[in-house]
Coordinates of C-alpha atoms and ligand atoms in Angstrom, one line a residue:
X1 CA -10.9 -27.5 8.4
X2 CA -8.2 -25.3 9.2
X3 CA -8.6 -22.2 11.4
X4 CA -5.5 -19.3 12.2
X5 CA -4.9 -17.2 15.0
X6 CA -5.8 -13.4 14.8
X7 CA -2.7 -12.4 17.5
X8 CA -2.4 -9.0 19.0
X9 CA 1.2 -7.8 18.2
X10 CA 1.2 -5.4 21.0
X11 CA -0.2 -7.8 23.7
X12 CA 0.3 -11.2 22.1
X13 CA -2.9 -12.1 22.8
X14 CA -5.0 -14.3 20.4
X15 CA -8.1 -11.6 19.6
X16 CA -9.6 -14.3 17.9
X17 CA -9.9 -17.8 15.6
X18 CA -10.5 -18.5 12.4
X19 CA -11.5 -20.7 9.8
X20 CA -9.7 -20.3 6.6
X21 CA -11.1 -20.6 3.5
X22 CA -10.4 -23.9 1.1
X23 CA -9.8 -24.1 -2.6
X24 CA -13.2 -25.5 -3.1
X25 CA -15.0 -22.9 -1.3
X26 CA -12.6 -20.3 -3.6
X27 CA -13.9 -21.9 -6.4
X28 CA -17.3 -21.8 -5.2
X29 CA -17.2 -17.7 -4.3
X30 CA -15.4 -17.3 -7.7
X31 CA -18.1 -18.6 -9.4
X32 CA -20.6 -17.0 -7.3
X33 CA -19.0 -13.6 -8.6
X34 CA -18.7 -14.4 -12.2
X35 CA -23.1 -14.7 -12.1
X36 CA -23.5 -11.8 -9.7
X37 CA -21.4 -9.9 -12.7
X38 CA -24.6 -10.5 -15.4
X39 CA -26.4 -8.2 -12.8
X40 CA -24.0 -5.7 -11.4
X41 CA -22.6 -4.2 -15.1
X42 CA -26.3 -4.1 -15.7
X43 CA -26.8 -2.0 -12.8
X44 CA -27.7 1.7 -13.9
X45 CA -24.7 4.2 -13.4
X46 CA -26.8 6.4 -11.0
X47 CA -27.8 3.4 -9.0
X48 CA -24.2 1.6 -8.9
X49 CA -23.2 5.0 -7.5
X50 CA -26.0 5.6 -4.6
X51 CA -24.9 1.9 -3.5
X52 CA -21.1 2.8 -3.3
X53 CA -22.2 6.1 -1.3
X54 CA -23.9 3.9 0.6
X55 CA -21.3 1.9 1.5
X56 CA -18.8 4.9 1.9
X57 CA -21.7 6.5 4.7
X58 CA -21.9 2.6 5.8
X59 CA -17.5 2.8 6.2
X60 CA -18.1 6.0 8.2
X61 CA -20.8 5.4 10.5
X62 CA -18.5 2.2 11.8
X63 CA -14.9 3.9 11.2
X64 CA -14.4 4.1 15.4
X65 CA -15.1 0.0 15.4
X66 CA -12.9 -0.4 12.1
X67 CA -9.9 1.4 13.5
X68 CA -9.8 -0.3 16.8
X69 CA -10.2 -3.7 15.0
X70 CA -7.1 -2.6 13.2
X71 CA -5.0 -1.7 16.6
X72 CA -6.0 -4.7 18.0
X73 CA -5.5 -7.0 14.8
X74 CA -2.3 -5.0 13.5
X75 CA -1.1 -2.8 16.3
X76 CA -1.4 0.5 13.8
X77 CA -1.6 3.5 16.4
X78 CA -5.5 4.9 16.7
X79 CA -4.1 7.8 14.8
X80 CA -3.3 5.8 11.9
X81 CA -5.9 3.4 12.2
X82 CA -9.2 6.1 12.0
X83 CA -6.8 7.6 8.8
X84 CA -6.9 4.3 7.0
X85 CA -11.0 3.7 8.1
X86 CA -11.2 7.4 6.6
X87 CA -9.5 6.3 3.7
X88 CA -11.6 3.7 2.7
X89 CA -14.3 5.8 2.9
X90 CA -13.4 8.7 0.7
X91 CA -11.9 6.2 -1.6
X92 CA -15.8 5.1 -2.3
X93 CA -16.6 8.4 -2.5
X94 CA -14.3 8.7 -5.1
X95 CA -14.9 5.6 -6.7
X96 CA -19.0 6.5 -6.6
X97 CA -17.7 9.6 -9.0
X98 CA -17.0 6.5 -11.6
X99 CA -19.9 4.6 -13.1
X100 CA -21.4 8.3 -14.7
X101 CA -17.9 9.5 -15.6
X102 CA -16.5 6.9 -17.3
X103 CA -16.6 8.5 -20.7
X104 CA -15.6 7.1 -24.1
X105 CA -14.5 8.9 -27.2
X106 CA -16.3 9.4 -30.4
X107 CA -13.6 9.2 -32.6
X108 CA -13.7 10.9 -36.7
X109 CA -14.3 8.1 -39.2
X110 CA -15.1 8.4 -42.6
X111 CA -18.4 6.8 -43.5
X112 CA -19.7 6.1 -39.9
X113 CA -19.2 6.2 -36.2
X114 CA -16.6 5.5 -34.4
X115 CA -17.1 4.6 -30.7
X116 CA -15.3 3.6 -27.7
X117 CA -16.2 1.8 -24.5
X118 CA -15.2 0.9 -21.2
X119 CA -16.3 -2.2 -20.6
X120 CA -15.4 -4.4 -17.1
X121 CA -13.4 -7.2 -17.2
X122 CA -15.3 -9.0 -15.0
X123 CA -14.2 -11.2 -11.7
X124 CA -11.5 -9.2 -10.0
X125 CA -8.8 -11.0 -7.4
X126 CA -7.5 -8.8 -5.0
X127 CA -4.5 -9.7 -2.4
X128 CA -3.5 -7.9 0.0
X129 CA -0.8 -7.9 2.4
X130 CA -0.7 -7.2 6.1
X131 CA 0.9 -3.6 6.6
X132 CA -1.7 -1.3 5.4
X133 CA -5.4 -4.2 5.5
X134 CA -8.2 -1.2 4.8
X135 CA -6.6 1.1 2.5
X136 CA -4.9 -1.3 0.2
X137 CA -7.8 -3.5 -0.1
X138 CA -10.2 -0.2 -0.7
X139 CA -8.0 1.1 -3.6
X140 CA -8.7 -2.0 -5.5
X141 CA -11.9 -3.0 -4.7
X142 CA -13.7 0.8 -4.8
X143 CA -12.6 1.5 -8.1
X144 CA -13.0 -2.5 -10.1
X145 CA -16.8 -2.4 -8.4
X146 CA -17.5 1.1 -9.8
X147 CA -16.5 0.0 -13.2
X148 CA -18.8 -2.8 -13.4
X149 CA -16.8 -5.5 -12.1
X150 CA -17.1 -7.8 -9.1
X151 CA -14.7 -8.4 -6.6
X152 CA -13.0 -11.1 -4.7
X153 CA -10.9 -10.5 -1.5
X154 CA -8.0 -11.8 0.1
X155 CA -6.6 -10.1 2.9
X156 CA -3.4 -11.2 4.5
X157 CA -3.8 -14.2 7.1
X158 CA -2.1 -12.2 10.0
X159 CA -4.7 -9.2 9.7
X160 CA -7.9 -10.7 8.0
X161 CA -10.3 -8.9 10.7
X162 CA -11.1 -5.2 9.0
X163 CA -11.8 -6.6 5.5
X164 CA -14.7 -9.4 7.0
X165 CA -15.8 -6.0 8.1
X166 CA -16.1 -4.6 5.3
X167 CA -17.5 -7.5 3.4
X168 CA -20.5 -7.3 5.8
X169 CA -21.0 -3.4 5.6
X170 CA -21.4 -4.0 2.0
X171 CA -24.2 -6.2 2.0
X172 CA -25.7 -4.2 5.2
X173 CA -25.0 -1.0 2.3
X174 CA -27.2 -2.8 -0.3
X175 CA -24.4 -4.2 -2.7
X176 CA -25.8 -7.1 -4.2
X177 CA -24.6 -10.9 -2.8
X178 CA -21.8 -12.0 -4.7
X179 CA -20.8 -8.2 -5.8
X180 CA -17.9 -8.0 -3.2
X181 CA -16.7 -11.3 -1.5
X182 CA -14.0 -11.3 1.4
X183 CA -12.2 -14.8 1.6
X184 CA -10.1 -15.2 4.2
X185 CA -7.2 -17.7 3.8
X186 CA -3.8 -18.6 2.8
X187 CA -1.9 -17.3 -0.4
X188 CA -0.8 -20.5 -1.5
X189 CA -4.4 -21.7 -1.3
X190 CA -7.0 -18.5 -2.1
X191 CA -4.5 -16.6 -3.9
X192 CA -2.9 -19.0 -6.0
X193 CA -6.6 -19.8 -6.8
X194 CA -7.0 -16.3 -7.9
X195 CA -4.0 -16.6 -10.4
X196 CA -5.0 -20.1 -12.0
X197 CA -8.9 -19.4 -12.0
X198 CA -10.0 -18.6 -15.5
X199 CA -12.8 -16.7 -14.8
X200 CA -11.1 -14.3 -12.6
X201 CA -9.8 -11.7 -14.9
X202 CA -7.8 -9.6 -13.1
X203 CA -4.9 -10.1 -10.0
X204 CA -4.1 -6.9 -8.0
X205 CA -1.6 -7.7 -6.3
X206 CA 0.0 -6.1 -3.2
X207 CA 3.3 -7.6 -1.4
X208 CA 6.8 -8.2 -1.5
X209 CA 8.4 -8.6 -4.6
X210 CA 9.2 -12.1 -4.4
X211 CA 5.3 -13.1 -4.7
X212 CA 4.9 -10.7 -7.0
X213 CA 6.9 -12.1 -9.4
X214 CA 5.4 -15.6 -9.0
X215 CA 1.9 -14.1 -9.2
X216 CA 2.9 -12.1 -12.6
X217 CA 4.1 -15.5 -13.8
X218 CA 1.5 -17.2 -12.8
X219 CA -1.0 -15.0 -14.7
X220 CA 0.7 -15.1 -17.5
X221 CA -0.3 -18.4 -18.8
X222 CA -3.7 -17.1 -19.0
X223 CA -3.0 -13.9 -20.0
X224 CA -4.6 -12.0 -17.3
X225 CA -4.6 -8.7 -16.1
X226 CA -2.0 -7.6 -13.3
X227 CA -1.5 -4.6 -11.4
X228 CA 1.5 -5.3 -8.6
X229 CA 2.7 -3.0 -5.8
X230 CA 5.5 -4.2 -4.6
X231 CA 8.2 -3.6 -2.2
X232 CA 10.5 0.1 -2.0
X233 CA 13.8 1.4 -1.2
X234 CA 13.3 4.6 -1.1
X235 CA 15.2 8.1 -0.7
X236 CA 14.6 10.7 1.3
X237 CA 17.5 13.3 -0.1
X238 CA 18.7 16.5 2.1
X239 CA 20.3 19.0 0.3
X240 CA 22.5 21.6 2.2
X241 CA 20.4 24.6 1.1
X242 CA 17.3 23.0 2.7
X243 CA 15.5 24.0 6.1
X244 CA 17.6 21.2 8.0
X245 CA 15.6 21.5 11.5
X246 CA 12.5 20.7 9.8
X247 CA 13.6 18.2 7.5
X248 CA 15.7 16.1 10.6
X249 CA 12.3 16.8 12.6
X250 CA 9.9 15.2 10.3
X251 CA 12.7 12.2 8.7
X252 CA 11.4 9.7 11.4
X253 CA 7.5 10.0 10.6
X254 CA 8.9 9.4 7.0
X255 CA 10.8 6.2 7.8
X256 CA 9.2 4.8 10.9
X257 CA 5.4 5.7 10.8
X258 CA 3.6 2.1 10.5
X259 CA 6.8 1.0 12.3
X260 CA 8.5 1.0 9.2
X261 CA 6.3 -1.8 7.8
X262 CA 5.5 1.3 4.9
X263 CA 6.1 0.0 1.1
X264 CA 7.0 3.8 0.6
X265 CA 8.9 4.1 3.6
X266 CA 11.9 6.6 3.1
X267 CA 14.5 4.1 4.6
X268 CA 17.4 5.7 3.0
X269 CA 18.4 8.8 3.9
X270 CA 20.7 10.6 1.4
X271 CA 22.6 14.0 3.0
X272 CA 24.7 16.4 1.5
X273 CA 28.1 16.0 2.6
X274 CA 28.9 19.5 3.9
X275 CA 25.5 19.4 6.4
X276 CA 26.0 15.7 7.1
X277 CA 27.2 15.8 11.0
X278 CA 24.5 18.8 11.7
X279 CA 22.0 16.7 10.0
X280 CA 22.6 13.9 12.4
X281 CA 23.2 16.1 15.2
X282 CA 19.3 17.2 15.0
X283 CA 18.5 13.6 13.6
X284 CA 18.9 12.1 17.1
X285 CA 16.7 13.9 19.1
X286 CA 14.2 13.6 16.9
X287 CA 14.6 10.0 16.7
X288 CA 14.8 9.8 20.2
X289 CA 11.6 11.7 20.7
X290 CA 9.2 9.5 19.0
X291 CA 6.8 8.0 21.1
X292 CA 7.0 3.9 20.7
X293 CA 4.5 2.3 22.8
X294 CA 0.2 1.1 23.7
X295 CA -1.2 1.3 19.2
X296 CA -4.3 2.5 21.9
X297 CA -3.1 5.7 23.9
X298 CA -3.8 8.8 21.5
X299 CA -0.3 10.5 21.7
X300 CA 1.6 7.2 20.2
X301 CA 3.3 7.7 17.3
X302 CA 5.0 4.2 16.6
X303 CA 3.4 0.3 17.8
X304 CA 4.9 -3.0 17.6
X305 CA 6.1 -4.9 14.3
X306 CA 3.3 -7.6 13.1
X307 CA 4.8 -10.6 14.3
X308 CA 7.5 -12.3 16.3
X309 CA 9.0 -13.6 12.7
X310 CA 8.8 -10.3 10.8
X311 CA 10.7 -8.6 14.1
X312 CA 13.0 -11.4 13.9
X313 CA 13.9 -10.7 10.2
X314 CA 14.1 -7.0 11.3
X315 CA 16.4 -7.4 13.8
X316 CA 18.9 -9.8 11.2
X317 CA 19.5 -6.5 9.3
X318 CA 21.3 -5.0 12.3
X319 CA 24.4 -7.2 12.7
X320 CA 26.9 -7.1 15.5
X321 CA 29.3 -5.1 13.0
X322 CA 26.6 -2.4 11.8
X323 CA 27.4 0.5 13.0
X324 CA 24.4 2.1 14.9
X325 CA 24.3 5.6 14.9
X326 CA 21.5 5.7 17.8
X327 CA 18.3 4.7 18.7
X328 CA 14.8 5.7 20.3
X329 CA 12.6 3.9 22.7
X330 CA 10.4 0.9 23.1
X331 CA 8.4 -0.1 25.7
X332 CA 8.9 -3.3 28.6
X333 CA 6.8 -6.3 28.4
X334 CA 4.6 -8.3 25.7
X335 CA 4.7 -7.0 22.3
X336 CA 6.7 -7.3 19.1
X337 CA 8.6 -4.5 20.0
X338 CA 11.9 -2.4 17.8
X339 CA 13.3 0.5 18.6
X340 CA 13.5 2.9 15.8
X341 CA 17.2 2.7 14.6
X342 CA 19.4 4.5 12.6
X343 CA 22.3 2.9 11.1
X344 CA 25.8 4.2 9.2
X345 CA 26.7 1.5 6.5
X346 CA 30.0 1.1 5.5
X347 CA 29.6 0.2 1.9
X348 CA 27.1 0.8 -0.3
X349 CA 26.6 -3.5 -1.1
X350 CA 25.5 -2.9 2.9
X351 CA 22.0 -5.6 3.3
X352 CA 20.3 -2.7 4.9
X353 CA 20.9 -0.5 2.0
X354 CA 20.1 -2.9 -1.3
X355 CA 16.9 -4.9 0.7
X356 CA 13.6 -3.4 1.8
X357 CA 13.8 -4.0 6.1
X358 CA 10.0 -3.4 6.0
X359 CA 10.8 -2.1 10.0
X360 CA 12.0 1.1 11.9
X361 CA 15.6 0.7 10.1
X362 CA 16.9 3.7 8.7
X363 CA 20.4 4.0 7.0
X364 CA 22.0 7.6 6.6
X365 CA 24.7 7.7 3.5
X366 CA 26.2 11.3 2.2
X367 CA 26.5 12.7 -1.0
X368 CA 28.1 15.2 -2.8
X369 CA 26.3 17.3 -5.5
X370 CA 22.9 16.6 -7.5
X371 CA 24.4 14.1 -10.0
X372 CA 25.8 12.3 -6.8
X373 CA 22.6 11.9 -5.2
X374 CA 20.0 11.1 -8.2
X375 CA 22.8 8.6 -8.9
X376 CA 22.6 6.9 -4.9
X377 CA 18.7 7.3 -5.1
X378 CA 18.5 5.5 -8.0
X379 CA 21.6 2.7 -7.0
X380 CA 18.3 0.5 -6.7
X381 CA 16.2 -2.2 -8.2
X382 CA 13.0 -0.4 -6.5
X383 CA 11.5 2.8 -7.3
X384 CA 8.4 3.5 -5.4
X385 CA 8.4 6.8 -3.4
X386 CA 11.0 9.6 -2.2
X387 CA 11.1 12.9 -0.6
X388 CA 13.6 15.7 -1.7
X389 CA 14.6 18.4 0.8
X390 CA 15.3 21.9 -1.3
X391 CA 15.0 25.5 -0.9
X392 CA 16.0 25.6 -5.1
X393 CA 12.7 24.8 -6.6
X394 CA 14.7 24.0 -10.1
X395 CA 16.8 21.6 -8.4
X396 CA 13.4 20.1 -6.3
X397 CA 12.1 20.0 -10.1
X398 CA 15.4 18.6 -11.9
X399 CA 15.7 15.8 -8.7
X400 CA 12.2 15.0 -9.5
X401 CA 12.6 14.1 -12.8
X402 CA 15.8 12.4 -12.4
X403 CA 14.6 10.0 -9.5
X404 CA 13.2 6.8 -11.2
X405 CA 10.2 6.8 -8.7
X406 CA 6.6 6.3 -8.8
X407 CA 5.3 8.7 -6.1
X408 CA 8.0 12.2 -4.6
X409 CA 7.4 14.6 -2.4
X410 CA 9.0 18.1 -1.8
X411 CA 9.6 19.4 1.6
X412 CA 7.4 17.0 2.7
X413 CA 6.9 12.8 3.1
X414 CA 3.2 12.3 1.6
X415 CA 2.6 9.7 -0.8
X416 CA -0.9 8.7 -1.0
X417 CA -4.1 10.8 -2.1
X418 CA -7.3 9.0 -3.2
X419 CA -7.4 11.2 -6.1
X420 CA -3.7 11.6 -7.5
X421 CA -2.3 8.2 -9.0
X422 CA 0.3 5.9 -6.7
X423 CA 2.3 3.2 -8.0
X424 CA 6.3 1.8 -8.7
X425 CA 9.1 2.2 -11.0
X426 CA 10.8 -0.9 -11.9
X427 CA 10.8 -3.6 -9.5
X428 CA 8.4 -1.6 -7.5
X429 CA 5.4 -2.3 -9.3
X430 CA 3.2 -2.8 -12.5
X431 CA 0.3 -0.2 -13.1
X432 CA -0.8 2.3 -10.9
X433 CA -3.6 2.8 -8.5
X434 CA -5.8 5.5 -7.2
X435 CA -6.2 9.2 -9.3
X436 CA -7.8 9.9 -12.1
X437 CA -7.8 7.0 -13.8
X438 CA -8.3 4.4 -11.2
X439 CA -11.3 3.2 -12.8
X440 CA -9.2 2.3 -16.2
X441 CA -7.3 -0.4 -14.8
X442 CA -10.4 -2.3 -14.4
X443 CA -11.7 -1.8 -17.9
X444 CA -11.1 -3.1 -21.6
X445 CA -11.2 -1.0 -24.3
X446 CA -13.5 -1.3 -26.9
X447 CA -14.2 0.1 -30.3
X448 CA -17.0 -0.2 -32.4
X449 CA -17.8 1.1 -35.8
X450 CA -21.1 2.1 -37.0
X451 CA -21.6 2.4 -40.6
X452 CA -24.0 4.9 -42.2
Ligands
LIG501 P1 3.6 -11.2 0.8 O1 4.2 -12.3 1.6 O2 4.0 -11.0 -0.6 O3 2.0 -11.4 0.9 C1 1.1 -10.5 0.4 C2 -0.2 -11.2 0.1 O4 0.0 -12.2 -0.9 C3 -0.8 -11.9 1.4 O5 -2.2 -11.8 1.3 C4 -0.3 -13.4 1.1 O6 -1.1 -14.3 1.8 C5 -0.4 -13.5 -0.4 N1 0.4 -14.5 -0.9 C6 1.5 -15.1 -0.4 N2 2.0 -16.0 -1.2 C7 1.1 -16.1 -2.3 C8 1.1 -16.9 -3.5 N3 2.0 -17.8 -3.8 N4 0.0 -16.7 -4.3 C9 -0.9 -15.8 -4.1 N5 -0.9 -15.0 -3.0 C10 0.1 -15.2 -2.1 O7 3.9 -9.8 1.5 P2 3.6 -9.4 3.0 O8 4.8 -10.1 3.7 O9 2.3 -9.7 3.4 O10 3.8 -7.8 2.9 C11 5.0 -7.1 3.0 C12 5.4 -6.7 1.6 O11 4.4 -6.0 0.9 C13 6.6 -5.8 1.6 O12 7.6 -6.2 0.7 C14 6.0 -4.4 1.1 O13 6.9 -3.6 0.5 C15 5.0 -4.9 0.2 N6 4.0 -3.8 0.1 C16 3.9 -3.0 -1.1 C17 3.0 -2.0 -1.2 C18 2.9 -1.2 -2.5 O14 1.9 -0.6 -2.7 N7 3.9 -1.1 -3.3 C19 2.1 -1.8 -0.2 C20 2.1 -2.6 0.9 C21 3.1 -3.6 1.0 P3 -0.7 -14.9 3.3 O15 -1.0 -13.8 4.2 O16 -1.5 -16.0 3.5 O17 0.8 -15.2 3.2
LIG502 MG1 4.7 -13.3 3.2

C-alpha cells in the first residue's frame, strides 16, 4: 500500500498521511460509476437539481472548515481560501440551473419531427492540479453531474484534502453512492487510468501543458472526450493614456495573488514606452507593499509556493545574470517562501518570458504603439488570460480582439465567473469551462426523426 504526505507549505509540517489509491481500486470505482450512471440520468430533472442544492447548502454550511483545510493543505491565504469554498458553492448553484434547462431544438422537417437531445456521456474523469484544488475540481464535476453524468475525481497528490471533503458532503447531501467518487492518488496510476479506461468517457483535464499533451494523446486512441486547461503566459498591457497609479497599484494582485501559482496569472507586463520609467517608479511600492507571510492572519495577501521543488524551479528562472528590477518581502523561518520579484529581460528569447514560472515572477518589457503590443502579447504559444489598461474604449475593444486569449479584462485583472465561459487559446487549452454552456461539454448530441 502506498500512503503520501499531506505537508504544510507554510510550516512544513506533515498535516496528515495518506493512502493512495491503486489501479485496481481505480478500476473498481470506475466501474462503480458506470452502474450508478443507469440510475442517476434516470433521476428526474427537478430531483437531480434539489440534490445539487443540497450539496451547494452542504458546501456552505462547512466553507469555514473547507477554507482552512485549504491554508493548511496549500497555504492559499484565508481570503482566498473562503473565495474558492464560495466558489464551489455557487458553482452547484449554477450547475442545479442545468438538468431543467437543458433544452433541445425542434428542428423543421418535412414529413415528421425533428428532435434533439442532450444526452450524458456517461463516466467522467476529472484531474486536477494542485494550485486552485476546490474551484477547479467544482467546475468539472458541478456541471458533468447536472447533465446526467457521473463523476470520478482526482485531485493533485500534494493537496488531496478539500476534495475527500467534498466527496463526503456529497453523500451527507444525498447524491447517490457511486454518483461522485474522489480518488486520491498518483497521475501516472489514477489518471493514466482515467485516459485508458473505456468506460470513462470523458478526461477534463487541468495542468501544465506537458501532461496535457500526453493525456490528449492518450485519449485519442479511444476517441474520448477532452477538455484541457493548461498552462498561460499572459499580458497584462499598459497603455500611456491609462490611469497609471491604479493600474501599477493593482499589477501585483494580477501577477502574484496565489503566489503566482495562477494558470491566468498576468506574468508579463507589457508598458508603453513613453510611461515606462513612471510605470516602474509606482510599480515598486506597490510591489514592495504586498503583504507575504502566516496563509492564516486575515490581512495576508501572498503565502508560500507549494513545495520545496516547485520553489526550487521558481527560483531557476531568476539567474545570477537577470536583471532584478526589485523585490517585496517574505517572511523568516519554515515555509516555502519567494519574494514577489520583478525582473527586466534582456531579450525577448529571455526563459522568464517564453515559459510559464507558475510563481511570484513578473517580467516588465516596453512597447511602442497598439500593433507593437498585440504583436508582444501574442509572441506566445499560450493564450489564456490578459488585462488591457486603456482610457480609449476603441483601442480596449481593438486590443481585445487582437489578443489571441481565452479570458481579458479591462481596467481590471478578473478572469473567472461561474456563469461567463473560461478557457485557452492555443496551447492554453481545449474547450471551455464554466458560463452558459457548461453543461454542453458533458453532453452528446442527438437527433432523432419521427415520421408522421
Ligand atoms: P501537472 O503536473 O500537469 O498535474 C496536474 C494533474 O495531473 C495532477 O493531478 C497530476 O497528478 C496529474 N497527472 C500528472 N501526470 C499525469 C499523467 N501522466 N496522466 C494523468 N494524470 C497525470 O500540473 P501541476 O504541476 O499539478 O499544476 C501546475 C500546472 O497547471 C501549471 O502549468 C498551470 O498553468 C496549470 N493550470 C492550468 C489551469 C487552467 O485552467 N488553464 C488551471 C490551473 C493550473 P499528481 O499530482 O499525482 O502528479
Ligand atoms: Mg506535475
Amino acid at each position: 500500500m502506498t500512503t503520501t504526505q499531506v505537508v504544510n507549505p507554510a510550516t512544513e509540517q506533515v498535516v496528515t498521511t495518506l493512502e493512495l489509491v491503486s489501479a485496481a481500486e481505480t478500476d473498481a470505482a470506475i466501474e462503480r460509476a458506470q452502474r450508478a450512471g443507469a440510475d442517476w440520468r434516470a433521476v428526474a430533472p427537478g430531483d437531480r437539481a434539489r440534490l445539487l442544492r443540497r450539496f451547494a447548502e452542504a458546501v456552505d454550511a462547512n466553507l469555514e472548515q473547507l477554507a482552512q483545510l485549504e491554508v493548511a493543505n496549500a497555504g492559499h491565504t484565508i481570503g482566498n481560501a473562503r473565495w474558492e469554498a464560495g466558489n464551489v458553492r455557487d458553482v452547484l448553484h449554477f450547475a442545479a440551473g442545468i438538468p431543467e434547462r437543458l433544452l433541445g431544438n425542434q428542428i423543421p422537417v418535412a414529413g415528421g419531427v425533428d428532435i434533439t437531445f442532450h444526452e450524458p456521456l456517461g463516466v467522467v474523469a476529472v484531474i486536477v492540479p494542485w494550485n486552485f484544488p476546490m474551484p477547479i475540481a467544482a467546475w468539472g464535476f458541478g456541471p458533468a453531474l447536472a447533465a446526467g453524468n457521473t463523476v470520478v475525481l482526482k485531485p493533485a497528490e500534494l493537496t488531496p484534502l478539500t476534495a475527500i471533503r467534498l466527496g463526503e458532503l456529497a453523500l451527507e447531501a444525498g447524491v447517490p453512492e457511486g454518483v461522485f467518487q474522489v480518488l486520491p492518488g498518483k497521475g501516472s496510476v489514477v489518471g493514466q487510468r482515467f485516459v485508458t479506461h473505456p468506460a470513462v468517457r470523458k478526461v477534463v483535464f487541468t495542468g501544465s501543458t506537458e501532461v496535457g499533451k500526453e493525456i490528449m494523446a492518450g485519449c485519442a486512441r479511444q476517441v474520448k472526450r477532452v477538455t484541457l486547461e493548461l498552462g498561460g503566459k499572459s499580458a497584462n498591457i499598459i497603455f500611456a493614456d491609462a490611469d497609471l497609479e491604479r493600474a501599477a497599484a493593482t499589477a501585483p494582485y494580477g501577477v502574484f495573488d496565489n503566489a503566482g501559482q495562477d494558470c491566468c496569472a498576468r506574468s508579463r507586463i507589457l508598458v508603453q514606452r513613453s510611461v515606462f520609467d513612471r510605470f516602474l517608479e509606482l510599480l515598486e511600492p506597490a510591489v514592495r507593499g504586498v503583504r507575504v507571510g502566516d496563509p492564516a492572519a486575515e490581512s495576508t495577501e501572498m503565502g508560500p509556493l507549494i513545495s520545496a521543488a516547485h520553489r526550487a524551479r521558481v527560483a531557476s528562472f531568476v539567474e545570477p545574470s537577470t536583471k532584478v528590477a526589485f523585490t517585496g518581502t517574505q517572511p523568516d523561518g519554515p515555509g516555502f517562501w519567494y519574494p514577489p520579484t520583478v525582473v527586466l529581460p534582456d531579450a525577448p528569447s529571455d526563459r522568464v518570458l517564453t515559459e510559464e514560472v507558475f510563481g511570484p515572477v513578473v517580467a516588465v518589457v516596453p512597447f511602442e504603439d497598439e500593433a507593437d503590443a498585440v504583436r508582444i502579447a501574442n509572441d506566445t504559444e499560450y493564450g489564456l488570460s490578459g488585462s488591457i489598461w486603456t482610457n480609449d474604449v476603441g483601442r480596449a475593444l481593438r486590443v481585445s480582439r487582437g489578443v489571441e486569449a481565452g479570458n481579458l479584462s479591462v481596467n481590471s485583472h478578473s478572469s473567472v465567473r461561474y456563469w461567463t465561459p473560461f478557457g485557452g487559446f492555443k496551447q492554453s487549452g481545449l474547450g471551455r469551462e464554466l458560463g452558459p454552456d457548461a453543461a454542453l461539454a458533458f453532453t452528446e448530441t442527438k437527433n432523432v426523426f419521427i415520421a408522421t
